[in-house]
Structure formats: C-alpha cells, structure tokens
XYZ file of C-alpha atoms in Angstrom:
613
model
C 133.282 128.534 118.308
C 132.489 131.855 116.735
C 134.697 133.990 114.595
C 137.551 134.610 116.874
C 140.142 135.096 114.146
C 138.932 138.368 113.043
C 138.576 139.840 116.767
C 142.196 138.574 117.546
C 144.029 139.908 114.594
C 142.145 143.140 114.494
C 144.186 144.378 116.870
C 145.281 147.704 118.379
C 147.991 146.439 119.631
C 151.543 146.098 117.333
C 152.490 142.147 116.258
C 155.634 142.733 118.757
C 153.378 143.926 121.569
C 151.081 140.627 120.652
C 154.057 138.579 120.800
C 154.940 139.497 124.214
C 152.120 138.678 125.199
C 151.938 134.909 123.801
C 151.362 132.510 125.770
C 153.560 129.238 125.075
C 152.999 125.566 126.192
C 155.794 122.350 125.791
C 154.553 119.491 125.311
C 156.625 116.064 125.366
C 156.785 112.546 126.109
C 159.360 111.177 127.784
C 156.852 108.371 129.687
C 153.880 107.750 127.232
C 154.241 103.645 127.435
C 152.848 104.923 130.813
C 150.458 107.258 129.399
C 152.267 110.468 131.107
C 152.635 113.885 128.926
C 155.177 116.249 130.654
C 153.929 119.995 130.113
C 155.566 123.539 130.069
C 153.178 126.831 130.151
C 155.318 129.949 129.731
C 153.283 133.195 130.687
C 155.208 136.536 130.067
C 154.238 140.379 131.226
C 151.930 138.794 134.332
C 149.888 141.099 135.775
C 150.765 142.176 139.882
C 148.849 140.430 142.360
C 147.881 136.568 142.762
C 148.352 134.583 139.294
C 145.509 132.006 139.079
C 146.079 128.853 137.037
C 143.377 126.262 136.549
C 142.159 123.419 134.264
C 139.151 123.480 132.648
C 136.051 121.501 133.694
C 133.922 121.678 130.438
C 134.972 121.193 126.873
C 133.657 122.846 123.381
C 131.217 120.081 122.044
C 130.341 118.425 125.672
C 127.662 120.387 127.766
C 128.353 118.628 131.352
C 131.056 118.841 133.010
C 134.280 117.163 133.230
C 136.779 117.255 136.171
C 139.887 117.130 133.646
C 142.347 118.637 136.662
C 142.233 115.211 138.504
C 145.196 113.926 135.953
C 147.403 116.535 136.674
C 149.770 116.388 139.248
C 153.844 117.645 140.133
C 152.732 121.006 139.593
C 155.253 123.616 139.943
C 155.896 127.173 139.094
C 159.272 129.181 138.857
C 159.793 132.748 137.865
C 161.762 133.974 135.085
C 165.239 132.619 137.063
C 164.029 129.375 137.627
C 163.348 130.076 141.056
C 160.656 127.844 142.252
C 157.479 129.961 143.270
C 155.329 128.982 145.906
C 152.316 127.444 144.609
C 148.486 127.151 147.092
C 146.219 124.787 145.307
C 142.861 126.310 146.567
C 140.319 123.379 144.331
C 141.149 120.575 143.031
C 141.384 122.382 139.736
C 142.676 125.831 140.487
C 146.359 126.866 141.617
C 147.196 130.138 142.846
C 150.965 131.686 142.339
C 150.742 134.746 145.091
C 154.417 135.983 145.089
C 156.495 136.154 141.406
C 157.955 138.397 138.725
C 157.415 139.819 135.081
C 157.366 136.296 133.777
C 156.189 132.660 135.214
C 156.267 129.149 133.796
C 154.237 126.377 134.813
C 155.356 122.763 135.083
C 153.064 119.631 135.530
C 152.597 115.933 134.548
C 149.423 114.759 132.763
C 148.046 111.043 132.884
C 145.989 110.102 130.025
C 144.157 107.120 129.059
C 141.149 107.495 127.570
C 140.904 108.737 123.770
C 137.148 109.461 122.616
C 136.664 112.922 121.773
C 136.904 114.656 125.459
C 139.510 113.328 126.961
C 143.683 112.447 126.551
C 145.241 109.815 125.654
C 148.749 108.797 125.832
C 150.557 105.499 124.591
C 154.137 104.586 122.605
C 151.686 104.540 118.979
C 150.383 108.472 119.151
C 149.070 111.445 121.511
C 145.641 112.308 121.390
C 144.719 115.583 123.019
C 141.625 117.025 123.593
C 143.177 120.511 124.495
C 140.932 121.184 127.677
C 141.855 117.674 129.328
C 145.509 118.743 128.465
C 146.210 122.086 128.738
C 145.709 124.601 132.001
C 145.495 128.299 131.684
C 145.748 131.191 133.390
C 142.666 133.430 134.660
C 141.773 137.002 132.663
C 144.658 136.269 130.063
C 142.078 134.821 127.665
C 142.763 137.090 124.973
C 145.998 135.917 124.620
C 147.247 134.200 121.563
C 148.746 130.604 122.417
C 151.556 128.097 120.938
C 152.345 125.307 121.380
C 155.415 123.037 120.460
C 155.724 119.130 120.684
C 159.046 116.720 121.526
C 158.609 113.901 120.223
C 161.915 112.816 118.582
C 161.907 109.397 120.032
C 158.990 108.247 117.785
C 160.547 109.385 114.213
C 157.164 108.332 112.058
C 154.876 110.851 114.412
C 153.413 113.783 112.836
C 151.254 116.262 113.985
C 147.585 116.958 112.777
C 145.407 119.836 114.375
C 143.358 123.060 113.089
C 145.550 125.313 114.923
C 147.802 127.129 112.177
C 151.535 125.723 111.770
C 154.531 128.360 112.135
C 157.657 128.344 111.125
C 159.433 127.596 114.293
C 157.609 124.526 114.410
C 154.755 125.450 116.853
C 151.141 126.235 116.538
C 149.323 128.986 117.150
C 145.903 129.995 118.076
C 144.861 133.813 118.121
C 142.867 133.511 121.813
C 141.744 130.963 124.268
C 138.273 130.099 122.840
C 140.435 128.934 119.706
C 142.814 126.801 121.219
C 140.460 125.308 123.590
C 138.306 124.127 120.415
C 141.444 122.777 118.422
C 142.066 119.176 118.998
C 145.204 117.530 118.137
C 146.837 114.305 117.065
C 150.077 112.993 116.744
C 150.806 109.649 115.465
C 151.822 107.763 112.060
C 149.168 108.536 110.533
C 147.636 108.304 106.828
C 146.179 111.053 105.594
C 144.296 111.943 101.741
C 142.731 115.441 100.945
C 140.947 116.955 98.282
C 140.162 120.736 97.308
C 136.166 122.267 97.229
C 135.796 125.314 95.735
C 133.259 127.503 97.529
C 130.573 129.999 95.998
C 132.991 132.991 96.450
C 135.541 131.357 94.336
C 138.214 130.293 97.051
C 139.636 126.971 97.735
C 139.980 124.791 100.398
C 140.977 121.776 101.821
C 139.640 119.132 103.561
C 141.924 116.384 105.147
C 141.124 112.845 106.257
C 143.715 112.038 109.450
C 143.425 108.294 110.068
C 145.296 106.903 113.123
C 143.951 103.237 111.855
C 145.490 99.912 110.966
C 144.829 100.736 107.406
C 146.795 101.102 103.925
C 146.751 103.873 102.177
C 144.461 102.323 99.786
C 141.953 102.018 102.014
C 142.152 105.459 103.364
C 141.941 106.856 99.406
C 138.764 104.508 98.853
C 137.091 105.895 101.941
C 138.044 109.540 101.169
C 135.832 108.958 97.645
C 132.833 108.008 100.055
C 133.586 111.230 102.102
C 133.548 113.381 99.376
C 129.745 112.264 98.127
C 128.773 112.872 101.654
C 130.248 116.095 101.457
C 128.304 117.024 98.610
C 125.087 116.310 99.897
C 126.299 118.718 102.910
C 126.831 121.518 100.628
C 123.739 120.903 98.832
C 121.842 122.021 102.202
C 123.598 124.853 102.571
C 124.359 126.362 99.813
C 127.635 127.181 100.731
C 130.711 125.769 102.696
C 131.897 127.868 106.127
C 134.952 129.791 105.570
C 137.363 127.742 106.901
C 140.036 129.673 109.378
C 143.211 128.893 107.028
C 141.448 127.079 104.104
C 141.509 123.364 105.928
C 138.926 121.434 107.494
C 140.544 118.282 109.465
C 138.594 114.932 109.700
C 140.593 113.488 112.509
C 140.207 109.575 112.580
C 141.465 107.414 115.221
C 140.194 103.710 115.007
C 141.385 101.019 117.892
C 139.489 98.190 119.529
C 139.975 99.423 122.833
C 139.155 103.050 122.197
C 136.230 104.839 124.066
C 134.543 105.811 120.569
C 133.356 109.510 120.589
C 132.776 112.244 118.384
C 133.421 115.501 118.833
C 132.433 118.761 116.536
C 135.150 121.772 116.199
C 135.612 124.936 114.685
C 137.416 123.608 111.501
C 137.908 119.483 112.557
C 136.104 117.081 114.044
C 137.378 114.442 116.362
C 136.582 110.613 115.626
C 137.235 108.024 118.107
C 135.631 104.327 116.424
C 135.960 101.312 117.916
C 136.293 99.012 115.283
C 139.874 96.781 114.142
C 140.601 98.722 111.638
C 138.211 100.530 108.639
C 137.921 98.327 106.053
C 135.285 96.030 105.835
C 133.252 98.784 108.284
C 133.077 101.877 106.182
C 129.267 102.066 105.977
C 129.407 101.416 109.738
C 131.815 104.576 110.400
C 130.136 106.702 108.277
C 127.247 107.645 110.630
C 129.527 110.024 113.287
C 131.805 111.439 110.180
C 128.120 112.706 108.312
C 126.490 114.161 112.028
C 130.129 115.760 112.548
C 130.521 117.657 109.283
C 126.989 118.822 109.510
C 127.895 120.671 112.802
C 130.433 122.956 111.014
C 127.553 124.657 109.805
C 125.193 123.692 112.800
C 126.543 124.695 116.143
C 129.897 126.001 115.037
C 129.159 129.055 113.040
C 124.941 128.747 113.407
C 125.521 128.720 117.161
C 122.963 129.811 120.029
C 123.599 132.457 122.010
C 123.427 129.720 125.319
C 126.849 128.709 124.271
C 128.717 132.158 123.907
C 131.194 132.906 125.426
C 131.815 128.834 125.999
C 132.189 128.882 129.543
C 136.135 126.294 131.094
C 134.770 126.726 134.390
C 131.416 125.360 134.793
C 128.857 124.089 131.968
C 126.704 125.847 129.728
C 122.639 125.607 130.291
C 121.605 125.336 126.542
C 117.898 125.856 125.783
C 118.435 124.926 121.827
C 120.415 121.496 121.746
C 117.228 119.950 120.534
C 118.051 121.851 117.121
C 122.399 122.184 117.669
C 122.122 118.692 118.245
C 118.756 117.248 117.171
C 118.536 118.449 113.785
C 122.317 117.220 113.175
C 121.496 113.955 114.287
C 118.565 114.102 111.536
C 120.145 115.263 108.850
C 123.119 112.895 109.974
C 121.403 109.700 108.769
C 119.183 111.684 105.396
C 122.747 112.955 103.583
C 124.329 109.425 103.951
C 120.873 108.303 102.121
C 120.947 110.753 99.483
C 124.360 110.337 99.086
C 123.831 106.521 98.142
C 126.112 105.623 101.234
C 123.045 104.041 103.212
C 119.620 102.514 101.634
C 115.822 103.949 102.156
C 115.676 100.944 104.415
C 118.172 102.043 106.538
C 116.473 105.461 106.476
C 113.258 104.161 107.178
C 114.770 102.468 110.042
C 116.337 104.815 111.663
C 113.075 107.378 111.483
C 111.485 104.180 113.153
C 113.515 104.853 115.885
C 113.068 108.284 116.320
C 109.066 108.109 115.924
C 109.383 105.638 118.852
C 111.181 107.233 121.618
C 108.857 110.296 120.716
C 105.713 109.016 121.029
C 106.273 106.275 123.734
C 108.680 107.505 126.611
C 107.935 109.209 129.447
C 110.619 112.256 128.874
C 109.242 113.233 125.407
C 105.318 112.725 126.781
C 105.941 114.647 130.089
C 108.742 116.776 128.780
C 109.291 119.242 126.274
C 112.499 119.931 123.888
C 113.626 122.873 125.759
C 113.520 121.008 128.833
C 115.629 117.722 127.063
C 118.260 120.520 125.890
C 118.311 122.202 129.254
C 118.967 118.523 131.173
C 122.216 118.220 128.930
C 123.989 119.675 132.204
C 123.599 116.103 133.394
C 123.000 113.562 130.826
C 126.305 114.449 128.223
C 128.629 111.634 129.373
C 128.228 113.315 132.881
C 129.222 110.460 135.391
C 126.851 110.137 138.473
C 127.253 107.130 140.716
C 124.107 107.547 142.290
C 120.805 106.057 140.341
C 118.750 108.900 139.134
C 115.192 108.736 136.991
C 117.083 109.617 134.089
C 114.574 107.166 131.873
C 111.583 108.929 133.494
C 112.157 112.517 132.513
C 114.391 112.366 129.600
C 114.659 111.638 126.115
C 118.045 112.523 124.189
C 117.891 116.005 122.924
C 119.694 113.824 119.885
C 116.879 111.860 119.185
C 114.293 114.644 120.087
C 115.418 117.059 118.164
C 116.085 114.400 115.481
C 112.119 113.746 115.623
C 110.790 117.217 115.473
C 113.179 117.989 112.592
C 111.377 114.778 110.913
C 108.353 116.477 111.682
C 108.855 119.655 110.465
C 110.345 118.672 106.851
C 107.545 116.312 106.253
C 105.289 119.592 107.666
C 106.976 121.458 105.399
C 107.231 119.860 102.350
C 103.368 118.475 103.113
C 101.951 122.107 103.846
C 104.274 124.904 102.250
C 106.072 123.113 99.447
C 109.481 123.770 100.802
C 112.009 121.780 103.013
C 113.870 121.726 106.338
C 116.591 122.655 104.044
C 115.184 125.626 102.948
C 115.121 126.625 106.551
C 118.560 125.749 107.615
C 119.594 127.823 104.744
C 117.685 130.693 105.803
C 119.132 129.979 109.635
C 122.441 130.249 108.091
C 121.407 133.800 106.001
C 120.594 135.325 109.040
C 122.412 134.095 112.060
C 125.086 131.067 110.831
C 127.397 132.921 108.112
C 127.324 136.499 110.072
C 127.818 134.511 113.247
C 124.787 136.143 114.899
C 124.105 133.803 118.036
C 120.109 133.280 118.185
C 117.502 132.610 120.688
C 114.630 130.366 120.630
C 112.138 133.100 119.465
C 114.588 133.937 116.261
C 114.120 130.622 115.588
C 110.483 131.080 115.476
C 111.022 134.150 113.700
C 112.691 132.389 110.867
C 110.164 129.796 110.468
C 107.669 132.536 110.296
C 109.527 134.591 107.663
C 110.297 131.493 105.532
C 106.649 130.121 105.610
C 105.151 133.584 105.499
C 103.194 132.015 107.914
C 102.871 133.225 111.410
C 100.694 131.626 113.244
C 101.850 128.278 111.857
C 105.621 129.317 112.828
C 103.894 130.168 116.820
C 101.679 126.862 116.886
C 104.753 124.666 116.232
C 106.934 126.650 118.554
C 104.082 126.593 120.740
C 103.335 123.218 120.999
C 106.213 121.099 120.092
C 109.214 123.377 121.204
C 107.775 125.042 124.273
C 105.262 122.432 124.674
C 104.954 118.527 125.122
C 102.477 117.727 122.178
C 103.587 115.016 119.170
C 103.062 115.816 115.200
C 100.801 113.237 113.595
C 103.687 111.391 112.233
C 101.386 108.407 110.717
C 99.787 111.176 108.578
C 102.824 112.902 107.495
C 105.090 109.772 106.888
C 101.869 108.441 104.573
C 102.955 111.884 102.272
C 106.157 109.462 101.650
C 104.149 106.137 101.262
C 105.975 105.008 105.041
C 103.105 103.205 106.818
C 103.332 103.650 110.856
C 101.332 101.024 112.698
C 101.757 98.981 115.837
C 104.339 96.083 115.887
C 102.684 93.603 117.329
C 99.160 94.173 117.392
C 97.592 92.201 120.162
C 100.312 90.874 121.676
C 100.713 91.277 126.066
C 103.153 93.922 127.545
C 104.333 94.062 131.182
C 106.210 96.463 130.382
C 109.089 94.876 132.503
C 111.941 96.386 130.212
C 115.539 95.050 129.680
C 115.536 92.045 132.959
C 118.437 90.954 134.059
C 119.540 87.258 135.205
C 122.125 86.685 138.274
C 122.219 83.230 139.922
C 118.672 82.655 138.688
C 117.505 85.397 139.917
C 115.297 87.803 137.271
C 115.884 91.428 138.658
C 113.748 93.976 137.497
C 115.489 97.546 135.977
C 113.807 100.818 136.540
C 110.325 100.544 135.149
C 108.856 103.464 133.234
C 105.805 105.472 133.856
C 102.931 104.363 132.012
C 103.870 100.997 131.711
C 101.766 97.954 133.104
C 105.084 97.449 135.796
C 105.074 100.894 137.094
C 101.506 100.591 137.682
C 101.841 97.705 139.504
C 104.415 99.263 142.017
C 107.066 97.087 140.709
C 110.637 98.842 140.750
C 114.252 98.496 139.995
C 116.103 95.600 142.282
C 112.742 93.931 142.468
C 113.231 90.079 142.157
C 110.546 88.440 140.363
C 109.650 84.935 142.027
C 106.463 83.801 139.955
C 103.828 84.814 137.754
C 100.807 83.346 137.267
C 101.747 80.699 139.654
C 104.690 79.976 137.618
C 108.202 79.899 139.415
C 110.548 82.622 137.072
C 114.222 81.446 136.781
C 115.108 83.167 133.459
C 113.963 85.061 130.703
C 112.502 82.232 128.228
C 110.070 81.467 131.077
C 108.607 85.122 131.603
C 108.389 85.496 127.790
C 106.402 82.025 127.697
C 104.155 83.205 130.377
C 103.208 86.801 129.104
C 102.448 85.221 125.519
C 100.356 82.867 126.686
C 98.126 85.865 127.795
C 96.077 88.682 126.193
C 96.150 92.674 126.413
C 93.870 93.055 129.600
C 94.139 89.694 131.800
C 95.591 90.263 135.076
C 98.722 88.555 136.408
C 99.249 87.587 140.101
C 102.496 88.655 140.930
C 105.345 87.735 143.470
C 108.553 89.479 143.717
C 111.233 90.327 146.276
C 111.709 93.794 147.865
C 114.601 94.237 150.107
C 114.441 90.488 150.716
C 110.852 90.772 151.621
C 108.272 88.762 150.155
C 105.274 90.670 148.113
C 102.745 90.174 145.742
C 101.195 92.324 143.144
C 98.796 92.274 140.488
C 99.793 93.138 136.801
C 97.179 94.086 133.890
C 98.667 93.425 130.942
C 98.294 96.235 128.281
C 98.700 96.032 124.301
C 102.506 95.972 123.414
C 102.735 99.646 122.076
C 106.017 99.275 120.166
C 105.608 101.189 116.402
C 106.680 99.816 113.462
C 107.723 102.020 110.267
C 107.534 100.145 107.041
C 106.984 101.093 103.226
C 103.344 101.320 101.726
C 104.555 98.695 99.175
C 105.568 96.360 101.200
C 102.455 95.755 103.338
C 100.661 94.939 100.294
C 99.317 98.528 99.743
C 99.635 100.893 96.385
C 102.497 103.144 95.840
C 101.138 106.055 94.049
C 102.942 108.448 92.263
C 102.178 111.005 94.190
C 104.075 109.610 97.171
C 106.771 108.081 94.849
C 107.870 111.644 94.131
C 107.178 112.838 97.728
C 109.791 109.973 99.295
C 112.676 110.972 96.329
C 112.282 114.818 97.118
C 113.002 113.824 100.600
C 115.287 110.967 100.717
C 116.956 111.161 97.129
C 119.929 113.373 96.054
C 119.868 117.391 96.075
C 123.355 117.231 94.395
C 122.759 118.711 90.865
C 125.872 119.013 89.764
C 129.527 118.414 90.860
C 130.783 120.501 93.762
C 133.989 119.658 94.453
C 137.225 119.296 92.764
C-alpha cells in the first residue's frame, strides 16, 4: 500500500476531532472450536441519509476477487441506545442502515476456516485474520482511522501479532482504511525472535519472525540466522531497506498440516501459511515464499504501479504490470536464496529450467504477451470458476512470465551493458519505489532507457517482449553463464497427450494444448482413449510402451470415445520438445573463465560486508 501514514497524520483536523471520528471494531471468541468470531463495528458522527455497510470482495496482494461477505451472517445494527435499527441487505455483500442517529454499531458473526493468506481462520489454538475476510466497513468513511480490540481471555497463552501500531488501551490502530485493510493479524501462542538492521539513514529497525508452528524456540532462533542472510542479499539489491511504518517488519509464520498454504505480501508483514508438520527438518523447503515475500516490500508495496492505486474492496484491480510486481519477485525469489548460500547453483539452474520452459513451449506465452498474462490475473489469482475454461491455452502465470523475462533481461544486461537487473531495480526504486511515485508501463521503459543510455534497446525489449509475444535467445544468453539449453530427449515421440488420467480402466484425456500432436488430431478433454496402434489402452504403462516404440513423424491410428461415441483419429507423432538446462561442465564441455566469472556475478553473493546487527 502506499504511504498512507503521512497523508493520515498530516491532518487539518485536531487529534480530538480525529478521535471522534475513529472507527472501532470488537473482536472475540466465544465459539472458535466452531470456527465463529463474534464482531462489534462502532461508527460515531454518521453522516444523514442511508449508512451503507459492506464487506470487501478483493484483498491487498490477491487481484481476483473474493466473495468474503458469504461468512457473515446475524447482522444487526442499533443506534447509540441500543435500539435495534432496521437493516435492508441490498447484495449479498452490502447492508444498508436507512433510519438512525449520531452514532451506529454494527453486530455480526463470522465463520472461518480456511487460513492461507486471504482468508480467516478460526479454531481453539489461534485466530488468523486476513482483515478484508474479517472486517466490514462503512461506505465514504475511508479516511477514517480504525481500532481494533481483541477478547480473548479464555485462551491465557494467546498474543497478538500484526503491523497495525499497539496503543495503550490495548487496541490497534491504523491511520485510514487502505492501512488496515493491508494489516494482517495473528493471535495464537506463538514463538517469536527478532533482530535490529540499521538502514543507510542511520535508523533502526526491527524485523520479527511470528511462528504459529509446532516448534521450540530453538528452532525458531536457528531459522531466524537463515532469515537474516536472506535478508542481506535483499538489501544488497536495493541499496536500502523501506522505511518501515513504526520501525517493525512482521514475518508472520503459521505452519499446520491441514493449512491451505499461501503467501501474502503487506505493507510492513507478510503472511505465511506452509503446510508442512512443523519447520524443522523443512527449512530449505520454507524458505522459497519467506525470500519472494520480503522482496515485495520493496516490489509492489512501495515500487507499486499505478493499476493498483487506490486498491479497489469492491471489485478487482485490472493490472497491466504483474509480470514485473509479481514476475520479477518470483525471479529474484529463487537468485537471493542462491547467493545467500540457502539453495545450490543446481537448484538455481533448475528452477531457470523451469521458467525457460513454460516460456518457450506453452501456448499462453507463444500466443500471448506479458501485459496480457498480468491483465488475465482478474481470473486466474485463486479465482474459483466451476465451469472449465481454456485457461492452459491462453495463459502462462504472470509469476513465471515475468520470472522469465527478468532472466532475460539480467543475462541481457550483464551480456550487453555490463550492468544487472539489480542495477535497474535500484534505479526503479530512485525514481518511483522510495518517493512512492506509482508508474506505468512506459516509465518502465523509460528507466531502462535512462539506465542503459540506450533507447532504442530500452523500446525493442518493451516492444517485443512486454508489448509483444517474441522470446529472448535464452540458449545464447544462458551460454554467457556456461548453462547449456538443449532438448531433453532428443528423438524421442510426443503425443502430446499431457497429464492422463485412469478411472476404472479407462485413460481419459485432459485438455490438450495447441500445438501439440493431440490438439492436432482433434483429440480433447473427456476423450477416452480405446487403442493405439491397434493396441487396446487400459493404463498408462501401456500408452508409454506404445509411443516409445515409435519415432518423431510415424503416424498413429487412433480410437477414442466422444460422448460415448466411437471415433478414430490419426496422430503424427512430433519430437518431444521438453528443454533441458544443465551446466557446460557437466555435459563434457569446457568451463572457461570467462563464463566462470559470468555465473558468480550472477548467482554468487552481492553482500560485501555485514548489514545487519
């Protein structure tokens, strides 16, 4: 969210007047072995006419939406007597108040089940609130500071943990909507361990590891020491750490079994949901959402596109730049735990593998650009859709897109101008992240330009690879770094069936992608495959057994079931197009010193000296 701290206290209103004005929320927990949160809004000085209350349906990190009012329910609202108000719900997420006084407070009950990093969650062990699934709000009070207070003397050990500033009443407050919507929150037992960083103005600040885990303290310690080195290698990007609204930056851990897993970037926190028993003896595992989630306190938070200002409670925002918010996150991600020594090369290696692949072989990133993967978040960010759609046709993760072309333009970079993709994010940050300047596409391109002193290089990459649909030569530029990219299995038959599926011997088809020798062949999700080749298919070993015992270009007879109707179809089996990545030195070829250095530029540390305290 952007700097909302300095527009709420900046006030020209006196701290009484503001007071008034607060809007305060109850929260307790009288039925949470049933996963129920009972919740109090108190709104003073309300304005004449109808009062409109709603719930959100979008949340700060998620760009689809989210129908969060469908767990709310014995709604009621009573003026400043306690005389119940009359109360029209007029959507399934709105509530109007037509007739009441000076003052109105809001009662309802919240279900909550489900803790990842968008939703609620309720149980006798903690309360994990993602503050738009759990709190409504009033319509064109947004300016409004907010506090909130929690009951929760029947579970002694519980404590709370959450970005939004402590008071000395016991509640918490947040200067405006926009802040409190982007503060997460959890109570529970929790461990915790922090340490101090000292930033390039001098100041301190803290930074807190929450676990809600079935850990010891030890453990939590030992994994704080890995956090720190990734930390490091953040700050070695930037330059600088964000100023931190009240000096603290919460890592907020909960890790259960039976949790939805989720991560989800704030302001000054981030919320983990893992799904493992408990962190040790996963730690490397975990690591992976902590290092993308850190880097987006910098990227997205503060270095924020102007797509996603003001966030929008009521419907989602349409995002143009989530191929870099996102993308280049995702990149960077995976490279700090590898200079940090937290992951090997190999793992690096591997995981650029990956990106090269779904780049350069499905039909979203060949028939659609960036832009257009960003703009199709809308539908694809954990939005829920119980009709099929072509999802794998026309789209490729803006994650792993973006994640690519920031692959692409380091190596470019580094290859071409003898500087980084850190040496742009910096630059990103100069100009638009640390004055919180929301950007556009073209200042994007402007920055490139201005860093490279290159123009027309900055509008050909824009151009074709942002704008456009056409691929880097990533065998050439991964060769800088001695990485050799070269077919997987050269030779070997592709249908191009995908991931089949076996029910009651029966080998179902799933959607087949564009391209592929199954689309071509007009076969199609639900089709049943019967033979091949003259060879009756009952599971998986026997389709594999069939297509290796043919070459790229033979032609399979085909039959299959639509609809319960027999068909046939002929297949021409292409060249299995799957890329492998794989060091220079380990396909027999030389290593030269040239692309030794090139590879520990890129993938070794950038921390020169110690950063933090």
């Amino acid at each position: 969210m952007k700097t909302f701290l300095g527009a709420a206290m900046v006030s020209l209103f006196s701290l009484t007047a503001f007071a008034q004005n607060e809007i305060s929320y109850t929260v307790s927990f009288p039925n949470a072995i049933h996963h129920e949160a009972e919740i109090s809004m108190y709104i003073p000085n309300v304005p004449a006419g109808t009062l409109k209350v709603r719930m959100s349906r979008s949340s700060p990190g998620r760009y689809a939406t989210h129908e969060f009012g469908k767990n709310v329910y014995h709604l009621k609202a009573f003026d400043g007597t306690g005389k119940p108000l009359t109360v029209n719900q007029s959507a399934g997420d709105v509530y109007e108040i037509p007739g009441h006084g000076n003052s109105v407070k809001i009662t309802y009950t919240l279900f909550g089940n489900w803790i990842d990093g968008t939703y609620a969650g309720f149980d006798e062990t903690h309360a994990h609130m993602n503050i738009p699934a759990t709190f409504a709000f009033p319509l064109g009070m947004d300016n409004r500071a907010r506090t909130v207070k929690f009951n929760y003397a029947g579970n002694q050990n519980w404590k709370v943990a959450t970005q939004l500033k402590p008071q000395a009443d016991g509640s918490y407050f947040a200067p405006n909507l926009q802040y409190f919507m982007d503060s997460p929150i959890e109570i529970a037992d929790y461990k915790t361990a922090s340490w101090q960083v000292k930033n390039t103005d001098g100041k301190m600040q803290t930074i807190h590891l929450v676990s809600h885990a079935n850990d010891d303290q030890q453990t939590i310690d030992n994994y704080t020491t890995m956090l720190k080195k990734m930390v490091d290698e953040h700050l070695a990007v930037w330059g600088e750490f964000p100023t931190y609204d009240y000096g603290h930056y919460y890592f907020l851990h909960d890790v259960y079994p039976d949790n939805a897993g989720d991560g989800m970037e704030h302001r000054n926190s981030t919320s983990i949901v893992q799904r493992t028993p408990k962190i040790a003896g996963y730690e490397s595992n975990l690591l992976g959402t902590f290092s993308h989630e850190y880097f987006h306190s910098w990227n997205v938070e503060r270095l924020r596109p102007k797509t996603l200002e003001p966030f929008n409670f009521e419907h989602a925002n349409m995002s143009n730049e989530l191929w870099l918010a996102e993308g280049f996150t995702q990149y960077y991600g995976n490279l700090l735990l590898t200079r940090a020594g937290l992951k090997t090369e190999d793992n690096a290696i591997q995981t650029f593998n990956g990106l090269v692949n779904a780049v350069l072989l499905s039909p979203g990133a060949l028939n659609f650009s960036p832009i257009e993967a960003s703009r199709y978040a809308v539908f694809a960010d954990a939005g829920v859709a119980i009709d099929q759609t072509n999802k794998a046709n026309i789209f490729t993760s803006y994650y792993t897109y973006g994640a690519a072309t920031a692959l692409a333009l380091d190596l470019r970079l580094r290859a071409e101008f003898k500087l980084t993709l850190d040496d742009y994010m910096r630059a990103l940050w100069k100009a638009y992240g640390k004055p919180e300047i929301a950007y556009t596409v073209p200042d994007l391109e402007k920055t490139l330009a201005s860093l490279t002193k290159d123009q027309s290089f900055a509008a050909s990459f824009f151009k074709k690879y942002i704008y456009g649909t056409e691929k880097n030569d990533y065998a050439k530029l991964l060769l800088n770094a001695g990485l050799v990219l070269r077919k997987a299995s050269p030779g070997k038959a592709f249908t191009g069936f995908g991931r089949l599926t076996v029910q009651n011997g029966r080998v179902i088809l799933p959607q087949t992608l564009i391209g592929t020798p199954a689309y071509q062949a007009g076969l199609d999700v639900d089709d049943v495959l019967l033979t091949i080749d003259g060879t009756a298919i009952k599971d998986l070993e026997t389709v594999n057994a069939v297509t290796d015992a043919h070459q790229p270009g033979d032609v399979l007879n085909i039959t299959y079931l639509y609809r319960g109707v027999e068909k046939s179809t002929k297949l021409t089996l292409a060249e299995n197009p799957a890329l492998e990545l794989i060091s220079i030195e380990k396909t027999g070829g030389t290593l030269t010193a040239a692309m030794q250095n090139f590879r520990t530029s890129w993938l070794g540390t950038q921390v020169k000296s110690k950063t933090t305290n």
